[in-house]
Amino acid sequence: MTSAAAYRVGADIGGTFTDIVVADDQGGLHTRKVSSTPDDYGRAIVDGLTGLLRDIGAAASQVIEVIHATTVATNTVLEGKGARTALITTRGFRDVLEIGRLRAPVMYDLGYAKQRALALRRHRYEVSERLRADGSIDTPLDEGGLDAIVSSLRQEGIEAVAVSLLHAYANPVHELRIRELLAQAFGDRIYITCSHEILPEIREYERTSTTVVNAYLGPVVVGYLHSLMDKLHGMGIYAPLRIMHSNGGVMTADAVMRKPACIIESGPAAGVIAGAHAAVRSGRADAITVDMGGTTAKAAIVEQGQPARTTEYEVGAGINLSSKLVKGGGHAVKLPFIDVSEIGAGGGSKVRLDAGGLIQVGPDSAGSVPGPVCYGTGGTTPTLTDAFVTLGYLNPRQLAGGEVLIQAPLALQAMRDAIATPTGLSLHDAAYGVLSVAAATMTRAVKAVSVYRGRDPREFALIAFGGNGPVIAHAIARLVDMKTVLVPPSPGVFSAVGLLHSQTQHEFMRTLFRRLDQLRPGELQAGLIALQAQAHDEMAGEGYALDAIRLQPALDLRYAGQAFELTVPVAGEVGAADFMRRVVQDFHAEHRKTYGHASITDAIEVVNLRVSGTLAQSSAFSAGWLAHGAGRAAPSSRTAYFGPGFGLLETPVLGRDALRQGPVQGPLIVEEYDSTVVIPPGASAMTDEHHNIVITL
């Protein structure tokens, strides 16, 4: 490196906007919002980054790292545009994808049609082989039977193969041999995923489904990342490209190409990581994050500074209200995820009346094309953004520093024609009704991560971000009786900022299915120590310094007889004398916290060993939180509507800096480049030492 400034880049693709942030090595932050380009998502990144670097006078060669969050994996499954995928499995297990766990997301619907498997039945092949649960071989692999399978794969034009054999988690020898034979037959012309590589864990359905999803995504994600890297190279950026994965860490692009299923919830994870960081900095380690963009709104819970995580996830089921409540509608992916509750309510969500004349908001969205009616780009159906414009909450002329022009009369006319006139409401009452319905819908997401899990949301702060989160956060908080709303700096690009505060993270696990009281002395500790050694070796193999790697062991535990387990972090030294006692105590405490009770006399089973390996971020290069110029705005005012109890009020419009001197009473509107904050009558707002806007209701 020379004495020239160095820059790190965060790029987050959303359904409506792509957010670009550039942090310099002095802690400064520069931001840009551009419309997403669904035909080629990488184009928006390059266009936005090129313009931003030009504006700040930086050369592409000064970029030392690019961190990316993307929806490409999720969209591939939702749109059914993945690779032509085959499954090779143990004889007798061809239909495990259909059988699943015999769950359906709807009750009493005789016409419910289960989602089609990503590997069609005619593309699922059985081989003669059998392993026992302890990994010993019962029936050797019939290699001769693979010749016919290889021939069929060619004839069917298969692009990706998932190999998932019974008990391969205990001994991968047969899966490795099948991979070797497929590689001899196809070379690199076919994408291969083996279950022991992606999920070395019991439960054949989840393991097989996760392996098939990974194979289905493989060629698409590999092609997308190569295309993005080519575009970055074309503009002169040769810095490492890292991708946010669903658990909140980042991985190298090469690692993601091997395990693309890890990035299904890439974008939402970045926002939660940033929210957790902001919660700790503000002294509110217990918080609920709400991220509302143009297409969806997402909520997650942060306790003691750590986001809740899960391995129960389904992709392709549409909006994911909760990982624990509704099952069977999508394709199981049993990998570590930040537990995010998602609702189809964003700024671009379409507004309509249903057959009964009731207002509905979402889940279908106008997206970036054609966008809300007020954008003047061809949209004809009013959206939540059009309701915000009608209420006077959003700038009636422009957003994002003039990059998005607003035509307020179009929004008012669309709301009048679609909602106000048919319902007999005034224009402003109709728009406020839309706001109320959207807020009520969002409370379902908030309750899914709090009330439904035994947490009282009144004891948490609400952290609102995304382009539209700060607009509606006050209404959400009041519906669940939360008293404090925190809006961090740069809220509209906050998920992209979160990318720059993420850590390199890898997850390692293996099954050890035994009762604790039946383990040999030291057996559990030895298993964890061996897994930690594997984590060290694999991360060091990617070029990371051993002294920078931080390992956190954990155990998947349950009471004997239960069907599912809880992940319990291991505190203290693994080899300490009181290790087993601490494990038992911590599991009882976690069970009581999650379910409200503990059965301290029941036997405990260990199911899986886990180790999370993270790379400590250098304190010499930390992204700032306040974008240049974001806190300043010329004071003005406009008329805004705050419901039948208040009516139309002349409302001051300020910049974030105007709240530095102490609490200012609402109503207020705070305008920034990337978002708008609404403080209703009866509330007050001020900024804290970290530039967060703290709204007290």
XYZ file of C-alpha atoms in Angstrom:
697
model
C 0.000 0.000 0.000
C 1.092 3.563 -0.719
C 0.198 6.667 1.273
C -2.932 7.131 -0.844
C -6.277 6.650 0.904
C -7.751 3.162 0.977
C -11.443 2.361 0.603
C -13.745 -0.525 1.516
C -16.992 -1.006 -0.387
C -20.324 -2.433 0.769
C -22.977 -3.241 -1.841
C -26.478 -4.418 -0.894
C -29.022 -5.355 -3.554
C -32.683 -4.925 -2.691
C -35.847 -5.507 -4.663
C -36.214 -1.778 -5.431
C -32.872 -0.093 -4.713
C -29.225 -1.111 -4.670
C -27.283 0.590 -1.882
C -23.581 1.379 -2.201
C -21.405 2.581 0.690
C -17.724 3.443 0.537
C -15.742 3.821 3.761
C -12.347 5.507 3.770
C -9.518 4.688 6.150
C -10.235 7.835 8.182
C -13.689 6.628 9.206
C -15.603 8.633 6.608
C -18.645 7.164 4.868
C -19.975 7.939 1.398
C -23.271 6.547 0.121
C -25.257 6.143 -3.077
C -28.717 4.667 -3.806
C -29.525 3.544 -7.333
C -32.439 1.603 -8.785
C -31.865 -2.140 -8.906
C -31.436 -3.755 -12.318
C -33.275 -7.112 -12.161
C -32.087 -8.132 -15.635
C -28.466 -7.931 -14.406
C -28.076 -7.054 -10.715
C -24.342 -6.497 -11.068
C -24.907 -3.582 -13.432
C -26.483 -1.451 -10.685
C -23.504 -2.136 -8.415
C -20.979 -1.089 -11.043
C -22.956 1.970 -12.153
C -23.505 3.163 -8.583
C -19.942 2.473 -7.485
C -18.424 4.138 -10.564
C -20.413 7.314 -9.931
C -19.684 7.353 -6.204
C -15.928 6.868 -6.629
C -15.910 9.635 -9.219
C -17.776 11.998 -6.885
C -15.348 11.482 -3.992
C -12.278 11.622 -6.215
C -11.157 8.046 -5.568
C -9.553 5.657 -8.020
C -10.761 2.080 -8.442
C -7.263 0.873 -7.599
C -7.643 2.331 -4.086
C -10.460 -0.099 -3.218
C -9.008 -2.827 -0.991
C -12.153 -4.880 -0.298
C -15.682 -5.320 -1.664
C -18.341 -6.889 0.601
C -21.610 -7.824 -1.012
C -25.096 -8.873 0.094
C -27.314 -10.282 -2.607
C -30.798 -11.675 -3.166
C -29.739 -13.723 -6.187
C -29.985 -17.071 -4.343
C -33.460 -16.412 -2.936
C -34.743 -15.041 -6.232
C -33.407 -18.058 -8.114
C -35.566 -20.387 -6.019
C -38.611 -18.113 -5.928
C -38.540 -17.655 -9.702
C -37.703 -21.307 -10.458
C -34.661 -20.342 -12.518
C -32.053 -22.644 -10.987
C -30.002 -25.362 -12.639
C -31.473 -28.560 -14.059
C -30.752 -30.682 -10.993
C -30.507 -34.422 -10.327
C -30.324 -36.325 -7.044
C -28.363 -39.533 -6.433
C -29.446 -41.278 -3.244
C -29.547 -44.634 -1.472
C -31.964 -47.182 -2.921
C -35.365 -46.736 -1.294
C -34.958 -43.010 -0.535
C -35.868 -41.509 -3.901
C -39.057 -39.873 -2.590
C -37.757 -38.351 0.628
C -38.161 -34.840 -0.829
C -41.918 -35.332 -1.275
C -42.454 -37.149 2.008
C -40.517 -34.578 4.015
C -41.924 -34.183 7.524
C -45.563 -34.595 6.412
C -46.206 -30.933 7.182
C -48.371 -28.455 5.304
C -48.439 -24.673 5.880
C -52.247 -24.515 5.576
C -54.978 -26.476 7.310
C -58.306 -27.719 5.943
C -57.428 -26.835 2.343
C -58.231 -29.884 0.234
C -56.897 -28.124 -2.845
C -53.472 -27.321 -1.417
C -50.714 -28.276 -3.853
C -47.292 -29.015 -2.419
C -44.386 -27.229 -4.056
C -42.641 -29.227 -6.731
C -39.257 -30.579 -5.694
C -36.236 -28.825 -7.201
C -35.035 -32.202 -8.523
C -37.842 -33.771 -10.568
C -38.703 -37.369 -9.763
C -37.398 -38.627 -13.099
C -34.105 -36.913 -12.254
C -33.705 -38.776 -8.957
C -31.560 -41.896 -9.148
C -31.068 -44.687 -6.639
C -27.819 -46.574 -6.095
C -27.290 -49.818 -4.221
C -25.248 -49.105 -1.081
C -25.881 -48.974 2.633
C -24.100 -47.496 5.635
C -25.050 -48.093 9.233
C -25.632 -45.220 11.646
C -22.138 -45.684 13.087
C -20.592 -45.297 9.614
C -19.737 -48.944 9.084
C -20.508 -50.421 5.658
C -23.509 -52.745 5.436
C -23.731 -52.920 1.615
C -20.792 -51.836 -0.582
C -21.393 -49.277 -3.308
C -22.437 -50.821 -6.633
C -20.213 -48.773 -8.952
C -21.452 -50.651 -12.007
C -24.929 -49.206 -11.503
C -23.545 -45.688 -11.927
C -22.858 -46.205 -15.641
C -26.566 -46.068 -16.467
C -26.993 -43.018 -14.243
C -24.169 -41.166 -15.995
C -25.741 -41.957 -19.361
C -29.125 -40.644 -18.199
C -27.575 -37.467 -16.784
C -26.129 -36.739 -20.224
C -29.387 -37.435 -22.030
C -31.411 -35.264 -19.637
C -29.031 -32.304 -19.897
C -28.411 -32.231 -16.139
C -26.398 -29.207 -14.975
C -26.042 -29.989 -11.260
C -26.034 -33.177 -9.180
C -26.812 -33.551 -5.482
C -25.414 -36.695 -3.828
C -27.106 -37.575 -0.542
C -26.686 -41.092 0.824
C -28.096 -42.530 4.035
C -25.769 -41.968 7.027
C -23.129 -40.259 4.874
C -22.596 -37.801 7.729
C -21.002 -40.669 9.687
C -18.833 -41.913 6.800
C -18.597 -40.104 3.439
C -16.692 -42.872 1.641
C -19.487 -43.734 -0.830
C -20.343 -40.103 -1.557
C -16.681 -39.378 -2.245
C -16.464 -42.296 -4.656
C -19.578 -41.160 -6.537
C -18.138 -37.641 -6.777
C -14.906 -39.094 -8.159
C -16.746 -41.126 -10.812
C -18.935 -38.170 -11.828
C -15.878 -35.941 -12.123
C -14.224 -38.505 -14.378
C -17.298 -38.581 -16.593
C -18.110 -34.847 -16.736
C -15.083 -32.900 -15.558
C -16.151 -29.396 -14.539
C -19.134 -29.381 -16.909
C -21.458 -30.326 -14.077
C -21.857 -28.875 -10.565
C -21.636 -31.507 -7.800
C -22.687 -31.193 -4.157
C -22.269 -33.981 -1.588
C -24.353 -33.966 1.585
C -21.390 -34.579 3.901
C -19.814 -31.351 2.623
C -22.826 -29.088 3.005
C -24.593 -30.641 6.048
C -22.861 -33.537 7.881
C -25.837 -34.045 10.182
C -28.604 -36.550 10.970
C -32.152 -36.241 9.528
C -32.123 -37.500 5.965
C -34.890 -35.185 4.718
C -33.266 -31.927 5.830
C -29.827 -33.111 4.697
C -31.117 -34.194 1.277
C -33.201 -31.039 0.782
C -30.292 -28.764 1.742
C -27.983 -30.637 -0.650
C -30.478 -30.350 -3.515
C -30.997 -26.613 -2.872
C -27.223 -26.105 -2.897
C -26.872 -27.954 -6.206
C -29.851 -26.114 -7.721
C -28.265 -22.752 -6.866
C -24.683 -23.688 -7.742
C -24.396 -22.867 -11.460
C -26.482 -19.683 -11.098
C -24.494 -18.291 -8.164
C -21.159 -19.287 -9.724
C -22.139 -17.530 -12.959
C -23.380 -14.445 -11.111
C -20.218 -14.063 -9.014
C -17.915 -14.583 -11.982
C -19.907 -11.973 -13.914
C -19.715 -9.516 -11.011
C -15.985 -10.044 -10.588
C -15.485 -9.508 -14.335
C -17.412 -6.225 -14.089
C -15.352 -5.095 -11.098
C -12.129 -6.034 -12.904
C -13.384 -4.086 -15.917
C -13.584 -0.913 -13.837
C -10.141 -1.569 -12.315
C -11.106 -3.156 -8.974
C -9.126 -6.321 -8.224
C -9.724 -6.292 -4.463
C -11.060 -9.435 -2.735
C -14.821 -9.967 -3.073
C -16.523 -11.275 0.064
C -20.173 -12.230 0.425
C -22.452 -11.926 3.460
C -23.947 -15.285 4.367
C -27.194 -16.018 6.179
C -25.595 -16.312 9.616
C -24.274 -12.766 9.590
C -20.619 -13.362 8.679
C -18.825 -13.023 5.373
C -17.161 -15.649 3.186
C -14.853 -15.454 0.228
C -16.456 -15.665 -3.197
C -14.738 -19.044 -3.733
C -16.282 -20.440 -0.533
C -19.733 -19.204 -1.566
C -19.397 -20.883 -4.956
C -18.981 -24.196 -3.107
C -21.842 -23.516 -0.679
C -24.289 -21.106 -2.342
C -27.129 -22.231 -0.043
C -25.318 -20.284 2.684
C -26.297 -16.915 1.142
C -30.068 -17.394 0.835
C -30.723 -14.698 3.486
C -27.639 -12.644 2.652
C -29.255 -9.187 2.557
C -31.439 -9.353 5.690
C -28.518 -10.690 7.733
C -26.436 -7.588 7.000
C -29.091 -5.287 8.439
C -29.458 -7.303 11.633
C -25.685 -7.351 12.179
C -25.624 -3.563 11.802
C -28.620 -3.273 14.128
C -26.933 -5.394 16.795
C -23.818 -3.233 16.534
C -25.890 -0.044 16.892
C -27.839 -1.514 19.825
C -24.670 -2.244 21.788
C -23.135 1.156 20.987
C -26.259 2.954 22.179
C -26.430 1.036 25.455
C -29.567 -0.871 24.407
C -28.252 -4.405 24.033
C -31.831 -5.754 23.895
C -33.535 -4.541 20.745
C -35.843 -5.503 17.914
C -34.711 -4.456 14.458
C -37.194 -3.454 11.756
C -35.893 -3.140 8.214
C -38.458 -1.890 5.699
C -37.314 -1.405 2.148
C -39.211 -1.249 -1.098
C -40.450 -4.836 -1.288
C -40.532 -6.419 2.174
C -40.169 -5.591 5.843
C -38.074 -7.740 8.163
C -37.833 -8.004 11.938
C -35.264 -9.722 14.156
C -34.551 -9.813 17.875
C -31.210 -8.928 19.465
C -30.584 -10.012 23.049
C -27.487 -8.974 24.972
C -26.068 -7.697 21.697
C -26.453 -11.007 19.827
C -29.016 -11.695 17.085
C -31.184 -14.794 17.518
C -30.151 -17.598 15.187
C -31.836 -20.718 13.858
C -31.173 -23.720 11.640
C -34.870 -24.195 10.817
C -35.481 -22.426 7.539
C -37.413 -22.961 4.335
C -36.747 -21.188 1.054
C -39.310 -20.778 -1.692
C -42.325 -20.601 0.616
C -42.881 -16.901 -0.040
C -42.885 -14.551 2.929
C -41.287 -16.160 5.988
C -43.267 -15.008 9.028
C -41.376 -17.270 11.398
C -38.890 -20.094 11.148
C -40.678 -21.934 13.949
C -44.397 -21.449 13.310
C -45.234 -22.450 9.743
C -43.517 -25.390 8.053
C -43.825 -27.457 4.916
C -44.392 -24.711 2.358
C -40.856 -24.480 1.008
C -37.587 -26.359 0.633
C -35.809 -27.088 3.913
C -32.328 -25.600 4.295
C -30.832 -26.665 7.624
C -27.948 -24.232 7.823
C -27.261 -21.458 10.358
C -29.428 -18.390 9.724
C -30.042 -15.185 11.604
C -33.685 -15.701 12.555
C -35.545 -13.080 10.540
C -39.310 -12.682 10.355
C -40.388 -11.299 6.987
C -43.603 -9.635 5.828
C -44.600 -8.590 2.303
C -45.011 -4.923 3.208
C -42.540 -2.407 1.804
C -42.634 1.006 0.227
C -43.423 -0.552 -3.140
C -46.185 -2.834 -1.790
C -49.331 -2.410 -3.858
C -52.468 -1.103 -2.177
C -55.911 -2.397 -3.133
C -59.372 -3.221 -1.840
C -60.274 -6.877 -1.449
C -63.612 -8.452 -2.378
C -65.056 -7.345 0.954
C -63.964 -3.742 0.495
C -61.136 -3.899 3.031
C -57.778 -2.225 2.453
C -54.936 -4.631 1.671
C -51.221 -3.720 1.533
C -48.943 -6.202 -0.280
C -47.534 -8.761 -0.527
C -47.144 -8.044 -4.263
C -44.809 -5.143 -4.995
C -44.274 -2.630 -7.766
C -40.521 -3.064 -7.220
C -38.181 -0.769 -9.089
C -39.985 -1.365 -12.390
C -42.479 0.251 -12.792
C -42.249 1.426 -9.176
C -44.739 3.510 -7.168
C -47.107 5.778 -9.070
C -45.386 8.896 -7.695
C -42.145 7.950 -9.489
C -43.832 8.720 -12.801
C -42.263 5.671 -14.449
C -45.430 3.897 -15.546
C -46.886 2.576 -12.294
C -50.674 2.789 -12.087
C -51.481 0.884 -8.871
C -50.953 2.949 -5.692
C -48.360 1.725 -3.205
C -47.437 2.388 0.405
C -44.979 5.029 -0.817
C -47.847 6.813 -2.568
C -49.738 6.787 0.745
C -46.693 8.326 2.481
C -46.566 11.068 -0.164
C -50.307 11.699 0.226
C -49.907 12.045 4.005
C -47.109 14.579 3.513
C -44.474 12.391 5.160
C -42.189 12.176 2.118
C -40.697 15.031 0.159
C -43.226 15.843 -2.604
C -40.513 16.681 -5.143
C -37.544 14.320 -4.783
C -35.847 11.541 -2.828
C -32.232 10.339 -2.600
C -30.798 13.784 -3.185
C -32.718 14.274 -6.397
C -31.890 10.905 -7.947
C -35.541 9.874 -7.600
C -38.026 12.530 -8.704
C -41.466 12.537 -7.077
C -44.695 13.558 -8.813
C -47.031 14.025 -5.865
C -50.196 14.780 -7.908
C -49.974 11.321 -9.498
C -49.862 9.688 -6.049
C -52.842 11.686 -4.780
C -54.938 10.845 -7.825
C -54.087 7.131 -7.649
C -54.989 6.990 -3.940
C -58.210 8.862 -4.574
C -59.303 6.603 -7.435
C -58.291 3.249 -5.891
C -59.044 3.738 -2.188
C -60.716 7.003 -1.148
C -63.615 7.143 -3.617
C -64.622 3.432 -3.415
C -64.566 3.489 0.418
C -66.179 6.895 0.835
C -63.243 8.114 2.920
C -61.502 11.440 2.601
C -58.220 11.275 0.714
C -56.126 11.717 3.869
C -58.153 9.254 5.940
C -57.787 6.693 3.152
C -53.999 7.176 3.096
C -53.853 6.987 6.898
C -55.846 3.763 6.724
C -53.214 2.343 4.376
C -50.501 3.345 6.855
C -52.429 1.719 9.720
C -52.909 -1.559 7.829
C -49.203 -1.682 6.908
C -48.195 -1.014 10.524
C -50.555 -3.709 11.800
C -49.083 -6.151 9.285
C -45.594 -5.293 10.491
C -46.531 -5.990 14.096
C -47.001 -9.640 13.090
C -43.313 -9.759 12.214
C -42.349 -8.036 15.476
C -44.505 -10.415 17.533
C -43.120 -13.427 15.663
C -39.630 -12.681 16.992
C -40.734 -11.578 20.458
C -44.196 -12.433 21.848
C -44.373 -15.800 20.080
C -41.042 -16.717 21.710
C -41.833 -15.626 25.226
C -40.230 -12.163 24.976
C -42.060 -8.973 25.952
C -41.438 -6.332 23.236
C -42.100 -3.534 25.739
C -38.737 -4.364 27.300
C -36.900 -3.771 24.003
C -35.984 -0.751 21.909
C -37.111 -0.683 18.284
C -34.261 -0.028 15.824
C -35.712 1.177 12.523
C -33.861 1.398 9.223
C -34.265 0.815 5.522
C -35.677 3.449 3.215
C -39.148 3.254 4.793
C -38.591 1.821 8.280
C -38.096 5.217 9.975
C -41.260 6.543 8.312
C -43.574 3.970 9.883
C -41.624 2.898 12.991
C -43.585 5.136 15.362
C -46.860 3.461 14.333
C -45.413 -0.049 14.770
C -43.981 0.793 18.191
C -47.271 2.189 19.471
C -49.193 -0.906 18.399
C -46.968 -3.127 20.577
C -46.558 -0.511 23.337
C -42.824 0.015 22.811
C -41.585 3.335 24.200
C -38.278 3.898 22.408
C -37.453 3.985 18.698
C -33.848 4.357 17.588
C -32.991 5.431 14.037
C -29.266 4.969 13.310
C -27.271 7.212 10.983
C -27.538 6.446 7.257
C -30.699 4.373 7.856
C -31.597 3.962 4.192
C -28.284 2.247 3.417
C -27.865 0.730 6.871
C -27.684 -2.869 5.662
C -24.852 -1.905 3.327
C -23.106 -0.172 6.240
C -23.542 -3.394 8.204
C -21.494 -5.211 5.588
C -18.498 -3.088 6.545
C -18.896 -4.077 10.202
C -19.209 -7.789 9.507
C -16.636 -10.441 10.313
C -15.335 -13.323 8.278
C -17.188 -16.302 9.697
C -17.305 -20.035 9.019
C -19.497 -22.696 10.609
C -18.341 -26.252 11.325
C -20.397 -29.104 12.743
C -20.628 -32.860 13.130
C -23.174 -35.226 14.614
C -22.563 -36.975 17.941
C -25.943 -38.481 18.783
C -25.654 -39.732 22.389
C -27.060 -39.211 25.865
C -24.758 -37.128 28.028
C -24.816 -39.705 30.817
C -23.701 -42.433 28.375
C -20.641 -40.623 27.020
C -17.206 -41.843 27.975
C -15.228 -39.431 30.207
C -13.773 -36.679 28.049
C -15.514 -37.896 24.870
C -17.555 -34.722 24.379
C -14.569 -32.480 25.038
C -12.419 -34.485 22.622
C -15.041 -34.124 19.887
C -15.191 -30.353 20.306
C -11.402 -30.045 20.392
C -11.142 -32.057 17.150
C -13.769 -29.837 15.504
C -11.908 -26.726 16.641
C -8.739 -28.110 15.081
C -10.623 -28.670 11.806
C -11.889 -25.074 11.917
C -8.350 -23.774 12.490
C -6.950 -25.845 9.616
C -9.636 -24.916 7.077
C -9.591 -21.198 7.886
C -5.795 -21.146 7.863
C -5.981 -22.871 4.484
C -7.872 -19.839 3.158
C -4.963 -17.633 4.198
C -6.138 -16.332 7.572
C -3.597 -15.893 10.372
C -4.112 -18.386 13.198
C -3.772 -15.735 15.912
C -6.640 -13.756 14.335
C -9.121 -16.658 14.372
C -11.659 -16.722 17.207
C -13.532 -19.978 17.851
C -16.856 -20.377 19.660
C -17.944 -23.969 20.380
C -21.621 -24.848 20.872
C -23.782 -27.932 21.358
C -27.178 -28.927 19.981
C -28.936 -30.389 23.026
C -32.409 -31.673 23.901
C -34.176 -33.681 26.556
C -34.351 -37.393 25.720
C -37.543 -37.981 23.777
C -37.790 -34.493 22.279
C -37.832 -34.141 18.493
C -35.758 -30.974 18.130
C -32.880 -29.382 19.953
C -31.589 -26.039 21.182
C -28.164 -24.674 20.299
C -26.311 -23.775 23.493
C -22.970 -21.894 23.323
C -20.180 -23.420 25.390
C -18.842 -20.945 27.932
C -15.346 -21.198 29.362
C -12.663 -23.742 28.563
C -13.741 -26.940 26.837
C -11.292 -29.028 28.847
C -12.073 -27.538 32.260
C -13.012 -29.856 35.134
C -16.504 -28.364 35.494
C -17.232 -28.551 31.762
C -20.091 -31.082 31.893
C -21.746 -29.355 34.838
C -21.748 -26.039 32.982
C -23.184 -27.671 29.852
C -26.113 -29.109 31.820
C -26.802 -25.857 33.669
C -26.641 -23.752 30.499
C -29.028 -26.086 28.653
C -31.608 -25.995 31.453
C -31.362 -22.190 31.478
C -31.780 -21.921 27.693
C -34.750 -24.303 27.714
C -36.417 -22.298 30.485
C -35.766 -19.047 28.631
C -37.178 -20.383 25.353
C -40.103 -22.490 26.529
C -40.803 -21.197 30.029
C -39.835 -24.382 31.866
C -36.979 -26.834 32.405
C -37.011 -30.547 33.308
C -33.911 -30.808 35.452
C -34.485 -34.499 36.295
C -34.734 -35.634 32.639
C -31.811 -37.063 30.685
C -30.155 -34.796 28.114
C -29.067 -35.830 24.617
C -26.341 -34.204 22.566
C -27.161 -34.244 18.851
C -24.514 -32.096 17.152
C -21.220 -30.419 17.927
C -20.690 -26.946 16.459
C -17.827 -24.486 16.157
C -18.128 -20.971 14.777
C -14.855 -19.524 13.516
C -14.660 -15.743 13.148
C -11.883 -13.434 12.083
C -11.341 -10.419 14.302
C -11.755 -7.189 12.326
C -8.835 -4.805 12.427
C -9.582 -1.781 14.611
C -7.323 0.290 12.359
C -9.955 0.337 9.623
C -13.516 0.725 10.857
C -16.336 2.197 8.806
C -17.924 5.391 10.061
C -21.644 5.568 10.764
C -22.603 9.030 9.575
C -22.522 9.680 5.849
C -21.000 12.977 4.748
C -23.698 15.643 4.695
C -26.387 13.241 5.866
C -27.190 15.158 9.034
C -27.617 18.588 7.452
C -30.747 19.894 5.769
C -32.197 23.385 5.340
C -35.113 23.796 7.786
C -38.539 24.062 6.191
C -42.062 22.829 6.844
C -44.997 21.156 5.127
C -48.484 20.005 5.981
C -48.733 16.399 7.173
C -51.679 14.277 8.325
C -51.419 12.347 11.607
C -54.812 10.664 11.804
C -58.367 11.684 12.683
C -57.349 12.725 16.200
C -54.851 15.331 14.970
C -55.740 16.065 11.358
C -53.496 18.165 9.131
C -50.642 19.845 10.982
C -47.951 22.224 9.787
C -44.875 20.111 10.479
C -41.244 21.294 10.718
C -38.834 19.514 8.374
C -35.326 19.345 9.806
C -31.979 17.654 9.405
C -30.528 15.216 11.949
C -28.133 17.876 13.239
C -31.059 20.002 14.454
C -31.760 17.421 17.176
C -28.331 17.664 18.799
C -29.268 20.249 21.432
C -31.880 18.137 23.222
C -35.386 16.715 22.871
C -37.593 18.378 20.275
C -41.333 17.796 20.480
C -43.255 16.310 17.592
C -44.665 16.506 15.077
C -41.397 16.572 13.184
C -40.030 15.205 9.941
C -36.301 14.567 9.597
C -35.169 14.398 5.972
C -31.927 12.744 4.906
C -30.407 11.615 1.647
C -31.395 7.987 2.102
C -34.451 8.029 4.352
C -37.117 10.083 6.121
C -37.912 9.937 9.847
C -41.412 10.761 11.090
C -41.917 11.840 14.720
C -45.666 12.072 15.491
C -47.451 14.494 17.840
C -46.911 13.580 21.484
C -43.469 12.126 20.855
C -40.054 13.743 21.195
C -36.739 13.188 19.436
C -33.075 13.909 20.036
C -29.719 12.534 18.883
C -27.355 10.668 21.173
C -23.565 10.676 21.189
C -23.478 8.182 18.313
C -25.743 10.343 16.078
C -28.715 7.981 16.526
C -32.121 9.654 16.552
C -33.841 8.517 19.757
C -37.631 8.862 19.591
C -39.507 8.664 22.889
C -43.202 7.800 22.570
